[in-house]
Short mmCIF file of C-alpha atoms and ligand atoms in Angstrom, two decimals:
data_model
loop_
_atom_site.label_atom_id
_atom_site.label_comp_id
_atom_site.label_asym_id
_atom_site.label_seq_id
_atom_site.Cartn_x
_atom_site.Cartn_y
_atom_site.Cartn_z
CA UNK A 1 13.28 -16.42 29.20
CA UNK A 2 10.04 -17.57 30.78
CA UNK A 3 7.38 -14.97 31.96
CA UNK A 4 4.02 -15.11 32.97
CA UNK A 5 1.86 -13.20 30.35
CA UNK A 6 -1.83 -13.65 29.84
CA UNK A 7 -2.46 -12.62 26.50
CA UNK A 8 -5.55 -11.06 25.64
CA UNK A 9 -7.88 -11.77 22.78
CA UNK A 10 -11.52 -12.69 22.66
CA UNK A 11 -12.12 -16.14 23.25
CA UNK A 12 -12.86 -17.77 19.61
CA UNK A 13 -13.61 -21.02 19.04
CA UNK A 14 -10.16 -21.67 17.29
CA UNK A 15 -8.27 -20.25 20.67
CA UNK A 16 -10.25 -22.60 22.02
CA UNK A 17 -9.64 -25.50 19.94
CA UNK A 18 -6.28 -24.75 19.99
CA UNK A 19 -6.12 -24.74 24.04
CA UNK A 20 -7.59 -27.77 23.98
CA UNK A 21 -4.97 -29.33 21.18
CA UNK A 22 -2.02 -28.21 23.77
CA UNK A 23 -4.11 -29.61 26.67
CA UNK A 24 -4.25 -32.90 25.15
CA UNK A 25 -1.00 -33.27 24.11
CA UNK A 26 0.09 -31.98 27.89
CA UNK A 27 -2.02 -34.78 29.11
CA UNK A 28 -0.15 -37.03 27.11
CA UNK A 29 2.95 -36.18 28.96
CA UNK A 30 4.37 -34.22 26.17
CA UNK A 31 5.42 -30.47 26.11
CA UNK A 32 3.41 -28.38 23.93
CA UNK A 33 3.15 -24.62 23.21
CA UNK A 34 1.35 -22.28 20.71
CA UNK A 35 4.44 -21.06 18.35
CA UNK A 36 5.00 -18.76 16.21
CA UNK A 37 3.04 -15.94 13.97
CA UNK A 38 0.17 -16.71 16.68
CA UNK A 39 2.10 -15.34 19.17
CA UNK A 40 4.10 -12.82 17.83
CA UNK A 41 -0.06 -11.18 16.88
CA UNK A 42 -1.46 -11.80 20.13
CA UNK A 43 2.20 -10.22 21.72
CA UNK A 44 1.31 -6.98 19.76
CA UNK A 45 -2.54 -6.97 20.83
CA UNK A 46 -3.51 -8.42 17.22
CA UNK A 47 -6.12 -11.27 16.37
CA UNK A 48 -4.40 -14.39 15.97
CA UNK A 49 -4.87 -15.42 12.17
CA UNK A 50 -3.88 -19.19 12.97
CA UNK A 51 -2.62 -21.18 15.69
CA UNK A 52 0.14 -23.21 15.68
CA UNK A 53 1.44 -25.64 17.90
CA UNK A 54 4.88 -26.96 18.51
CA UNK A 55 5.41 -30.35 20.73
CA UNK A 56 7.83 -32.73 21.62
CA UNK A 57 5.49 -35.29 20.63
CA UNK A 58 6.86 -37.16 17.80
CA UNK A 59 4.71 -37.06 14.37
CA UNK A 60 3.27 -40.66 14.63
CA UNK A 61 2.33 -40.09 18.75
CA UNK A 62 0.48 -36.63 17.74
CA UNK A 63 -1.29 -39.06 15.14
CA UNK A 64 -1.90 -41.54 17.58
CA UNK A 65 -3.20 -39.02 19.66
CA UNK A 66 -5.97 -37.51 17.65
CA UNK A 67 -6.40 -40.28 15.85
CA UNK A 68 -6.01 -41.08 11.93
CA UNK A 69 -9.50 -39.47 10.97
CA UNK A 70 -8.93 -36.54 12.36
CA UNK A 71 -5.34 -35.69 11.09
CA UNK A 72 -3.50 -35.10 8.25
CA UNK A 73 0.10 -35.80 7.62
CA UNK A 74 0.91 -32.51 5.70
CA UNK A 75 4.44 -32.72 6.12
CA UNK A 76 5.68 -35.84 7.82
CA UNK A 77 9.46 -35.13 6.93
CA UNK A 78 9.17 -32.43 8.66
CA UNK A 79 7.10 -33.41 11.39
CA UNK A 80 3.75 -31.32 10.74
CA UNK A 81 0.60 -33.20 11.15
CA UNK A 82 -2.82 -31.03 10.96
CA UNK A 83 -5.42 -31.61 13.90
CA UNK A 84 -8.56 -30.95 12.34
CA UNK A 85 -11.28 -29.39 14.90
CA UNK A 86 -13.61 -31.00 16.94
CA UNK A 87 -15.46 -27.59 17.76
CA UNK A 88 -17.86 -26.20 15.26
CA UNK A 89 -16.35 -22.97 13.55
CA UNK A 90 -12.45 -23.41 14.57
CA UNK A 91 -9.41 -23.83 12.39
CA UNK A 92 -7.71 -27.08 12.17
CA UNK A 93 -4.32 -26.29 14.27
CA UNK A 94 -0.73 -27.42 12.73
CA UNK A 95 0.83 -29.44 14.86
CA UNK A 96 4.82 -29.68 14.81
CA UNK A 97 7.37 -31.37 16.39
CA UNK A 98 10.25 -29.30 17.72
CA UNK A 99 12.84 -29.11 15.12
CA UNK A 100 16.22 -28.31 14.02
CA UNK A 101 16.85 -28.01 10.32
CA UNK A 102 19.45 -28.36 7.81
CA UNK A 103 22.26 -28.43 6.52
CA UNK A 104 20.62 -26.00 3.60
CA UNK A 105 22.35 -26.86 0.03
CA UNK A 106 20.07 -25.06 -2.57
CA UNK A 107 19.15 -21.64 -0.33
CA UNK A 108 15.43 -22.92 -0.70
CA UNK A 109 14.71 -25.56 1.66
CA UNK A 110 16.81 -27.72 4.48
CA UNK A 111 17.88 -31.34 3.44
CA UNK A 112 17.17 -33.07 6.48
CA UNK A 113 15.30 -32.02 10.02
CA UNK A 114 16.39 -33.73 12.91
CA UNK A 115 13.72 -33.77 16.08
CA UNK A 116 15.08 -30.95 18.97
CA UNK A 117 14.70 -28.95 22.24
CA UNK A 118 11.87 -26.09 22.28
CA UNK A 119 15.01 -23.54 21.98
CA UNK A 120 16.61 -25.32 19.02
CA UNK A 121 13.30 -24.92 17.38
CA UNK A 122 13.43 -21.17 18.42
CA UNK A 123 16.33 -20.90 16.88
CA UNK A 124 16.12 -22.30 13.45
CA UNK A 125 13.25 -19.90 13.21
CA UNK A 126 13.25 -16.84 10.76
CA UNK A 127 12.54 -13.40 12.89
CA UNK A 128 12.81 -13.08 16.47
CA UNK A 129 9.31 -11.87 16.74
CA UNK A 130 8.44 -14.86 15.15
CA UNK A 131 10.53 -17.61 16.96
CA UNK A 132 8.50 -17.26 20.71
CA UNK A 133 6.34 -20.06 22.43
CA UNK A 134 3.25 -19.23 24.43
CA UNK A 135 1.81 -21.89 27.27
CA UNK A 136 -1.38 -20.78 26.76
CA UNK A 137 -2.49 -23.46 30.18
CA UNK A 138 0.25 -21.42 32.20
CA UNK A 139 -0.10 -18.40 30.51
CA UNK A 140 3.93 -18.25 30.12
CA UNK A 141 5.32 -16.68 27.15
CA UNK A 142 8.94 -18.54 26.27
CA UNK A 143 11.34 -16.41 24.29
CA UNK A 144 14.65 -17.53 23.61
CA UNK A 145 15.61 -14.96 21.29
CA UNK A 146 14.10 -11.51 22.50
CA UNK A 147 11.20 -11.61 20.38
CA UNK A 148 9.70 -9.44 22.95
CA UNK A 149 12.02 -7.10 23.38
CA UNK A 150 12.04 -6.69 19.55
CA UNK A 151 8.10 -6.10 19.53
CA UNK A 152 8.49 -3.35 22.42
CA UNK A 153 10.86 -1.36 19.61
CA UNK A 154 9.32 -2.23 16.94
CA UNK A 155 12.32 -3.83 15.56
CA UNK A 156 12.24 -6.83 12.50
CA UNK A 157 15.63 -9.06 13.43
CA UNK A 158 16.98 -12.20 12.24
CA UNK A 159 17.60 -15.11 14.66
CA UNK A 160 21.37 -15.44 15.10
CA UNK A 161 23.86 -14.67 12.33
CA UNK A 162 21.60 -12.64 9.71
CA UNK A 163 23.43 -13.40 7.08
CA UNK A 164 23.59 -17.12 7.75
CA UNK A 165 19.86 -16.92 7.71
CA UNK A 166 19.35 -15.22 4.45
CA UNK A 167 22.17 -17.28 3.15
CA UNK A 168 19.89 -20.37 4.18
CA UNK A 169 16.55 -19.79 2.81
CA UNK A 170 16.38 -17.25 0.31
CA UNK A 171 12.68 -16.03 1.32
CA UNK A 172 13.55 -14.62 4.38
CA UNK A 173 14.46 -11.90 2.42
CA UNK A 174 11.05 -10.95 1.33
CA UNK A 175 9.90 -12.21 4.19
CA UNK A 176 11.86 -9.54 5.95
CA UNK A 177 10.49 -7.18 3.83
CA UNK A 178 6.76 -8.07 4.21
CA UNK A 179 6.98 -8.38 7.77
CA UNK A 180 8.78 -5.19 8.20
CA UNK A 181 6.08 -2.94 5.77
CA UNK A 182 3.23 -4.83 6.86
CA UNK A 183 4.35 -4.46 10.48
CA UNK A 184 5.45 -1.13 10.40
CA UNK A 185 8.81 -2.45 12.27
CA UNK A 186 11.62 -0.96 11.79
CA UNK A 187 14.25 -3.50 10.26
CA UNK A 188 16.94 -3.99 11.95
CA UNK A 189 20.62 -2.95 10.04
CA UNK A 190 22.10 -6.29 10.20
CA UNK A 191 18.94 -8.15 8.88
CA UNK A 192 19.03 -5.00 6.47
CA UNK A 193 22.68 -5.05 5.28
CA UNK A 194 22.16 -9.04 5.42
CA UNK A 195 19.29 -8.55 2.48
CA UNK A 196 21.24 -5.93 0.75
CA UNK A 197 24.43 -8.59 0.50
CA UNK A 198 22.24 -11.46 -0.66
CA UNK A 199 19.17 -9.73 -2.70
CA UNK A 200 20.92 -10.93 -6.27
CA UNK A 201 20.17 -14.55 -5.03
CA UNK A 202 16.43 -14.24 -4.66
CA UNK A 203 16.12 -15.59 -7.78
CA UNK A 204 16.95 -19.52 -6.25
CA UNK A 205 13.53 -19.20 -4.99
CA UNK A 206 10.75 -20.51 -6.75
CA UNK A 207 8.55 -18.27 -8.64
CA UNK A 208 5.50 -19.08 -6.73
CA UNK A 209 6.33 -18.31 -3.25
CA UNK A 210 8.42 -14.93 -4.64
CA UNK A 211 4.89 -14.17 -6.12
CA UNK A 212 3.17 -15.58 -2.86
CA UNK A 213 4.73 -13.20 -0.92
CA UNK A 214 4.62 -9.94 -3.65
CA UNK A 215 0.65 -10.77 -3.42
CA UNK A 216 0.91 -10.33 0.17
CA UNK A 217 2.92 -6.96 0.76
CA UNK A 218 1.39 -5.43 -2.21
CA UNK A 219 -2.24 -6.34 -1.12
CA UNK A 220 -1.46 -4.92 2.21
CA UNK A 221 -1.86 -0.72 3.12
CA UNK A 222 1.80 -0.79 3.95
CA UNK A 223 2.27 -1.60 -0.19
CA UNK A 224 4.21 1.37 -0.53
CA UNK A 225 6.84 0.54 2.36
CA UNK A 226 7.11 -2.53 0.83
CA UNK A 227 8.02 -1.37 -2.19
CA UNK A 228 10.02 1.19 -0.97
CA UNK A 229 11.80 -1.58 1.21
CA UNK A 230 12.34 -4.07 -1.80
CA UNK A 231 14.23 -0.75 -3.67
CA UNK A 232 16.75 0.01 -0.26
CA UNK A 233 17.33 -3.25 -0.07
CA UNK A 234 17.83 -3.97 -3.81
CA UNK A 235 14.98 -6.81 -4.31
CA UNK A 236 13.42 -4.90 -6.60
CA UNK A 237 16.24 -4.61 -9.50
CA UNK A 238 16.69 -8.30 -9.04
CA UNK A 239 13.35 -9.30 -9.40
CA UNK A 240 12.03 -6.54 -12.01
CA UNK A 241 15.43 -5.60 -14.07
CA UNK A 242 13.02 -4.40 -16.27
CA UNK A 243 12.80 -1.16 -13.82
CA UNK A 244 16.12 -0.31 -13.37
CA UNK A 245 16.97 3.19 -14.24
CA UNK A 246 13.54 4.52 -13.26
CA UNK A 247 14.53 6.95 -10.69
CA UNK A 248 11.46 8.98 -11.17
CA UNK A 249 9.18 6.52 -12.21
CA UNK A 250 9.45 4.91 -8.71
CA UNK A 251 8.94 7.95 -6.94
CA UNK A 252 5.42 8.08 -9.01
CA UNK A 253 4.67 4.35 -7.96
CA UNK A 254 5.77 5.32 -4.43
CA UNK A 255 3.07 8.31 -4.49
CA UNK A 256 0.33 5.99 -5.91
CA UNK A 257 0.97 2.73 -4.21
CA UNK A 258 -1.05 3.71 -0.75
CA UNK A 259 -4.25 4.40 -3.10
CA UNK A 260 -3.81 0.60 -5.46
CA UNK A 261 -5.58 -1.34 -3.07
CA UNK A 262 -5.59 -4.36 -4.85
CA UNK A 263 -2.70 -6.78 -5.94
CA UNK A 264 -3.43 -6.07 -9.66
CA UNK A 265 -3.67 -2.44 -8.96
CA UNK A 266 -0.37 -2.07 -7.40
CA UNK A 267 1.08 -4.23 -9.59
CA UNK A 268 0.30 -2.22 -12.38
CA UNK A 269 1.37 0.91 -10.82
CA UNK A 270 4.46 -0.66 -10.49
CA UNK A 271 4.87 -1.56 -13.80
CA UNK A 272 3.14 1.09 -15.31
CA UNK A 273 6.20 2.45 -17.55
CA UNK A 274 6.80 -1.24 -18.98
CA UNK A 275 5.37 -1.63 -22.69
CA UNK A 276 2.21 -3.87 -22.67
CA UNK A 277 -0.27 -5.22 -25.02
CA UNK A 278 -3.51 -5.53 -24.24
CA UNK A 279 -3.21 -8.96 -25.52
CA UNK A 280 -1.06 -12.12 -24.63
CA UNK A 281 2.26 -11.74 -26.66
CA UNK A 282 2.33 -15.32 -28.96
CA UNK A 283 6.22 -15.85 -28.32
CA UNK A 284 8.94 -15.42 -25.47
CA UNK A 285 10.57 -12.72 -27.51
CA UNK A 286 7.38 -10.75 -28.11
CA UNK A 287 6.89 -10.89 -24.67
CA UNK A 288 10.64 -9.55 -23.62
CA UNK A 289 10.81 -6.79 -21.51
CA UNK A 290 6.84 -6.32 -21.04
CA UNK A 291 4.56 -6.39 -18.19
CA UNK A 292 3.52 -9.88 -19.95
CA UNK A 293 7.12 -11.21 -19.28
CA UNK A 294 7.37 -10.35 -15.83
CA UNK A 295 3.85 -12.15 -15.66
CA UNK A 296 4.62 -14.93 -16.81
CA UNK A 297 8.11 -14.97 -14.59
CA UNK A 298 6.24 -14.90 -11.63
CA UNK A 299 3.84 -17.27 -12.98
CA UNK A 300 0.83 -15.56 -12.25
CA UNK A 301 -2.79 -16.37 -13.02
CA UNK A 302 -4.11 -15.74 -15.76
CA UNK A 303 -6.53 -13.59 -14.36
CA UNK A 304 -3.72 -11.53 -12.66
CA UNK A 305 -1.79 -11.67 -15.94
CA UNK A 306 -4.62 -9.70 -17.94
CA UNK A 307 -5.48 -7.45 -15.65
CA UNK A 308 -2.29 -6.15 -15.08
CA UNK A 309 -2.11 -6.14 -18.28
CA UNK A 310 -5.33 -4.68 -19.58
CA UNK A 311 -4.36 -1.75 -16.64
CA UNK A 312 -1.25 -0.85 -18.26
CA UNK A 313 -1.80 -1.13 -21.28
CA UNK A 314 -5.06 0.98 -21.17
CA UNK A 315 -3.19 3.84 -19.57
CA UNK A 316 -2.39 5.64 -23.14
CA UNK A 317 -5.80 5.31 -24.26
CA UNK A 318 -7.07 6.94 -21.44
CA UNK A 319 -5.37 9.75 -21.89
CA UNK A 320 -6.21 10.35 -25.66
CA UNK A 321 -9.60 10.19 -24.37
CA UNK A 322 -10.43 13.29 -26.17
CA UNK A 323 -9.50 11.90 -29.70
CA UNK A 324 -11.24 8.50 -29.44
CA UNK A 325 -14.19 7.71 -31.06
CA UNK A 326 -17.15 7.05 -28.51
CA UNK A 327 -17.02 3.10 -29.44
CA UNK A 328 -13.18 2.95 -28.01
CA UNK A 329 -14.42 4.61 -25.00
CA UNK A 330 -17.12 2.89 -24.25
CA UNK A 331 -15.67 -0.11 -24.55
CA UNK A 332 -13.09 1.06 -22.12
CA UNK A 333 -15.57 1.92 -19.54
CA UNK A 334 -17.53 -0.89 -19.83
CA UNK A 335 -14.43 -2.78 -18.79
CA UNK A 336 -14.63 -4.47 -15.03
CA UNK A 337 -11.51 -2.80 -14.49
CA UNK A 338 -12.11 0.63 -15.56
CA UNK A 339 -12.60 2.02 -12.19
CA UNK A 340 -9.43 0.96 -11.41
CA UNK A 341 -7.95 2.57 -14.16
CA UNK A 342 -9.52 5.48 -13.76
CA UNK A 343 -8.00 5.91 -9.94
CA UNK A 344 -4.58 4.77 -11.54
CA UNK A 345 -4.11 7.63 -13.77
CA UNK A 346 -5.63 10.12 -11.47
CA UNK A 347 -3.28 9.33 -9.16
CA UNK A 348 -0.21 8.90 -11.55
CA UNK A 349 -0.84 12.39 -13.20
CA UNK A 350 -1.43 13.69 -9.73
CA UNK A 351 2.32 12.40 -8.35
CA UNK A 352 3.70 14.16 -11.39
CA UNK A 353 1.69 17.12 -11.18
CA UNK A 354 0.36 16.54 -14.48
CA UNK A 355 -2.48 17.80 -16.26
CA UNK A 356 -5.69 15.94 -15.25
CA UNK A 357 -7.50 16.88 -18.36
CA UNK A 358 -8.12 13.59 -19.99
CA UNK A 359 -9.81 12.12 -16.57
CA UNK A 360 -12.22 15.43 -16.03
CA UNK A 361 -12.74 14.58 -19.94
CA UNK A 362 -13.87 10.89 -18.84
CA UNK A 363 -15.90 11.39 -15.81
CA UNK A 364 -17.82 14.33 -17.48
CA UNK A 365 -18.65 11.39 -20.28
CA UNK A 366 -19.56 9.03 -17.58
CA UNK A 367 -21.63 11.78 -16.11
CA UNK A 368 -23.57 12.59 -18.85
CA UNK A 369 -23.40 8.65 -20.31
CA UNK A 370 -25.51 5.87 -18.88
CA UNK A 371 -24.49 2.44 -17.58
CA UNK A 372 -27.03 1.42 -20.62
CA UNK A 373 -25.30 3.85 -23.22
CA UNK A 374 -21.90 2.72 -22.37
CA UNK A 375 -23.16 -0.93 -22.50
CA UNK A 376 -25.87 -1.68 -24.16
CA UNK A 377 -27.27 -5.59 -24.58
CA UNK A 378 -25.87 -6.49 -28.21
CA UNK A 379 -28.16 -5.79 -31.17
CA UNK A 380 -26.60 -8.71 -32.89
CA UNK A 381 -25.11 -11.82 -31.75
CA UNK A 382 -22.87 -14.93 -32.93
CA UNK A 383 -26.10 -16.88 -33.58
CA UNK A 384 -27.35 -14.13 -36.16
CA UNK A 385 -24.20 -14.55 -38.22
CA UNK A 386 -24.29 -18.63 -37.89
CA UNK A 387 -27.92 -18.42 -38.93
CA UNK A 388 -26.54 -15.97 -42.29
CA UNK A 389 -24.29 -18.46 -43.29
CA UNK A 390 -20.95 -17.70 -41.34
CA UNK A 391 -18.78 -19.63 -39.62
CA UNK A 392 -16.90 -18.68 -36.50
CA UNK A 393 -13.44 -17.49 -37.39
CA UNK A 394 -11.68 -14.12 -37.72
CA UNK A 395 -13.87 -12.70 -40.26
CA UNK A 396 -16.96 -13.67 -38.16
CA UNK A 397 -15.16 -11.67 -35.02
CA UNK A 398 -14.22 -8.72 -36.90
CA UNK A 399 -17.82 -8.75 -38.38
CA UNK A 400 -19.59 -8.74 -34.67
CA UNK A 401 -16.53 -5.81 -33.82
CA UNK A 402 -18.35 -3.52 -36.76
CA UNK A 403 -21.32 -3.93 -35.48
CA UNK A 404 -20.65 -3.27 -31.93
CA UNK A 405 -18.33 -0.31 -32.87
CA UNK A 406 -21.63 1.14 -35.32
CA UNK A 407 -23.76 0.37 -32.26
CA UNK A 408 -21.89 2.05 -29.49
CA UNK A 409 -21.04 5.41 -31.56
CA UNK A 410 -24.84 5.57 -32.63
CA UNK A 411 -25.17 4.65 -36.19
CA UNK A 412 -27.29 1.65 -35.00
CA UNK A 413 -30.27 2.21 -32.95
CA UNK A 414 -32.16 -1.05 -33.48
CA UNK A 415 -32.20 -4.70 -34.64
CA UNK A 416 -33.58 -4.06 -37.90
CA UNK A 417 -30.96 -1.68 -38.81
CA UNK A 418 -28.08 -3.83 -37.43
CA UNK A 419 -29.23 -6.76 -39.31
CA UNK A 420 -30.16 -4.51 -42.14
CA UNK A 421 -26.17 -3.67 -41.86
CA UNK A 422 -25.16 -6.98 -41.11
CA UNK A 423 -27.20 -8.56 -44.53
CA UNK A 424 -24.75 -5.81 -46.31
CA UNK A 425 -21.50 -6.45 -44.95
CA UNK A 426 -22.16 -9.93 -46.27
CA UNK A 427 -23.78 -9.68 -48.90
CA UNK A 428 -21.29 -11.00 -52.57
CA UNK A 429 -19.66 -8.08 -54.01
P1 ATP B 1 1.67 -15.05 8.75
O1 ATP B 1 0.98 -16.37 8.68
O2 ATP B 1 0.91 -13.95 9.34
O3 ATP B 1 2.34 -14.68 7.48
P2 ATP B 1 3.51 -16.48 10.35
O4 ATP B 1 4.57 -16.01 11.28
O5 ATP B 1 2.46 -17.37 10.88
O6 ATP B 1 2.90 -15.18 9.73
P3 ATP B 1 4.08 -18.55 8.48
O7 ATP B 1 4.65 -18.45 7.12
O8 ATP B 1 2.69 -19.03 8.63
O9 ATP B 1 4.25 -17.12 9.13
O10 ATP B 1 5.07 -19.46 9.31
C1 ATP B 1 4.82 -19.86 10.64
C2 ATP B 1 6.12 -19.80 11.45
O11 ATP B 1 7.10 -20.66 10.87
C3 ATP B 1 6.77 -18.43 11.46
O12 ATP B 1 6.26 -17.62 12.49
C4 ATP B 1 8.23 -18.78 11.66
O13 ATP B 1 8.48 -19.05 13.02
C5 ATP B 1 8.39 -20.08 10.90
N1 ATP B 1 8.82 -19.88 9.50
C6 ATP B 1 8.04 -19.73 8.41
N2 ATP B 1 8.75 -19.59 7.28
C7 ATP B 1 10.03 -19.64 7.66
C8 ATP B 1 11.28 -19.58 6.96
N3 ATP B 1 11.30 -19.39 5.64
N4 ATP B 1 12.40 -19.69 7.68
C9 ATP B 1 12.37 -19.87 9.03
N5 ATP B 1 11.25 -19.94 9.73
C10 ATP B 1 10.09 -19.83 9.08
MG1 MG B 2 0.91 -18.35 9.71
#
C-alpha cells in the first residue's frame, strides 16, 4: 500500500512550495500528502502541472494555519482552501481535506461531503491513476487502489464499481476519454463498457465543463484517439447527433485530426460536413443542425464560434478557387485563419484521395501574389463616405464592399480613382 519511492523531477520552486505546504501542515500535527494528478505525472516521469495537497486538517485549521491573507476559501463545502505562495515564481497549492462524497442525486455533483480517512478520499476519487498520495518528506507513495500497477500497464480504470462511478458524475466519462487519448492508456473494458452503458446521459452535464474538457482532448496530439474514443464509446452521437450516419466522414476527420493542432482546427474538421454560414444564424431554427448550433450548445466563445465557423464554411469556396473572382480570394487569404484552412482541405482531400487541384491553384496565387496585393491598406474609408454625406447603415457597408471588391481585382489603383468612383456611386440618378 505504502512504498518508499523518491520521485524524480527537477526541483521547481512550486515542488518546493508545495514541500513546504505539507511540512507545515505535518508540523501542525496533521497528516498531509501531495494527491492526485501531481502524482499520477511525476509516477510516469512527467512534470507535475500542479500540486495538490490533501490533509486531515480541517478547512478552518489549514486557514488558521497560513493565515487569512494568504488563503482563499475556494470551496469551503468541500473543504478546499488555496495556499497562496510565499516563494517567488511557485503556484499557489490547493489544499483539501480528506473527503468522502455523496450521496450523488443529479449525476453532476455530490450533495453533501462528509470529512474522511486518506483511503476514503482515495476512493471517492475518479481513476486509479489518479486516486494515489505521495509523502513527498518520506518519499512514500500511498496507493490504495493500484494506481501504480495501472501506470506500469498503461491501463485507465475506474475506482471501484465503474459503473457506479460514471453513474455518479457524468464527466468521468469524458474524463475517461481524455485521460485515456491524452495518456495513451489503454482503457480498461469495464471503465469502457461502463461509458458505453451511460454515454446517452452526458448530456446532465453542464455545457461548459463538456466543452472544458472537448477543448482539452482536441487541443492535445492524441486529438484523434480522442475522437476515435468518444465514437467506440458512443459520446460522440450523444453529444454531436448532428454526425450520426457519417461513417466515412469520420474516417476523414480521423485522418486529419493528428494535423488540426488547434481546438478550432479540430473542431472544424470534425464538423466539417455540417452546413455553416459564414455568419451568425439570427434565430434557433436558422441555426438547427449547423456548426452554429452545436456552437452555441456547447456555449462556446464567440471567438471559437466564428472561427469554426468561418473554417467550415470557407471550405466550398476554397475549392471553387478557380472560378472566383480575385476580390473573393483575396479576401479569403487575407483572413487570420486562412492558413488554417488551407492545411484543412489539404488534408481532407488528401484522406479521400481527392484531387488537390484547387489548393496547388491557391498556393501558386499566393506564390505569385504579395502579402500587399492580397491586402492592401484601404483606398477609401468610413470617414470618406461620412464626409460625402452618408450615414453608417447597410447602404454605407455595401458601398465600402464595392470599393474594396474594385480595389482588390484591380480596377482601382489609387485614391483619386476610388473617390472618383465613390463621388459616382453616389452621385442622384
Ligand atoms: P489534470 O489537471 O492534468 O487534468 P488532474 O488529475 O489534476 O489532471 P483535476 O481535474 O485537476 O485532474 O482534478 C484533481 C484530482 O481530483 C484528480 O486527480 C482526481 O483525483 C480528482 N477528481 C477530479 N475530478 C473528479 C471527478 N469528476 N470525479 C472524481 N474525482 C475527481
Ligand atoms: Mg489538476
Amino acid at each position: 500500500m505504502s512504498s518508499v519511492f523518491p520521485l524524480s523531477g527537477e526541483s521547481t520552486a512550486s515542488r518546493e512550495f508545495a514541500i513546504d505546504v505539507v511540512r507545515q501542515l505535518r508540523a501542525a500535527g496533521a497528516v498531509a500528502y501531495w494527491a492526485g494528478g501531481c502524482v499520477r505525472d511525476l509516477l510516469m516521469g512527467q512534470r507535475a502541472k500542479d500540486y495538490d495537497v490533501a490533509t486531515s486538517a480541517p478547512p478552518e485549521h489549514v486557514r488558521t494555519l497560513f493565515g487569512k491573507k494568504r488563503t482563499l476559501s475556494v470551496g469551503a463545502s468541500f473543504g478546499v482552501i488555496v495556499v497562496l505562495p510565499t516563494v517567488p515564481g511557485a503556484e499557489p497549492v490547493e489544499v483539501a481535506t480528506f473527503r468522502t462524497e455523496g450521496p450523488y442525486h443529479d449525476g453532476r455533483r455530490p450533495s453533501q461531503v462528509t470529512f474522511a480517512t486518506p483511503e476514503e478520499d482515495a476512493r471517492r476519487r475518479d481513476f486509479t491513476i489518479n486516486g494515489m498520495f505521495y509523502d513527498p518528506l518520506e518519499q512514500r507513495v500511498l496507493d490504495f487502489v493500484g494506481g501504480q500497477a495501472d501506470i506500469e500497464v498503461r491501463r485507465l480504470r475506474a475506482i471501484g464499481d465503474p459503473l457506479e462511478r460514471m453513474t455518479e458524475d457524468k464527466l468521468r466519462m469524458l474524463r475517461a476519454v481524455r485521460f485515456a487519448a491524452t495518456l495513451e492508456f489503454e482503457l480498461d473494458p469495464q471503465t469502457r463498457d461502463a461509458v458505453r452503458q451511460m454515454a446517452g446521459e452526458i448530456q446532465v452535464v453542464s455545457a461548459e465543463r463538456i466543452a472544458q474538457e472537448l477543448r482539452r482532448v482536441l487541443a492535445h496530439p492524441q486529438r484523434a484517439r480522442g475522437f476515435e474514443l468518444m465514437s467506440e464509446t458512443g459520446l460522440l452521437p450523444v453529444l454531436f447527433p448532428e454526425l450520426t450516419n457519417e461513417t466515412q466522414p469520420a474516417a476523414a476527420v480521423l485522418a486529419v485530426l493528428p494535423k488540426c493542432a488547434r481546438f478550432e482546427l479540430a473542431a472544424a474538421a470534425m464538423w466539417h460536413t455540417l452546413p455553416a454560414t459564414p455568419h451568425e444564424p439570427r434565430t434557433r431554427q436558422e441555426a438547427a443542425g449547423t456548426v452554429w448550433d452545436i456552437a452555441r450548445r456547447l456555449k462556446l466563445s464567440v471567438h471559437e464560434m466564428q472561427s469554426i465557423a468561418w473554417l467550415v464554411s470557407h471550405q466550398n469556396q476554397w475549392h471553387t478557387a478557380i472560378l472566383q473572382t480575385d476580390a473573393q480570394l483575396k479576401r479569403i487569404l487575407a483572413h487570420p485563419l486562412a492558413t488554417d484552412l488551407r492545411h484543412l482541405v489539404r488534408a481532407l482531400a488528401a484522406s479521400r484521395g481527392a484531387s488537390q487541384l484547387s489548393s496547388d491553384f491557391i498556393d501558386a496565387y499566393l506564390a505569385e501574389h504579395s502579402h500587399e496585393q492580397i491586402h492592401p491598406p484601404e483606398l477609401v474609408s468610413g470617414r470618406d463616405l461620412i464626409e460625402s454625406g452618408l450615414r453608417p447603415g447597410p447602404r454605407f457597408k455595401e458601398i465600402l464592399d464595392t470599393l474594396r471588391d474594385a480595389q482588390l481585382n484591380g480596377e482601382l489603383r489609387d485614391r483619386e480613382t476610388a473617390l472618383e468612383r465613390l463621388r459616382k456611386m453616389i452621385a442622384p440618378a
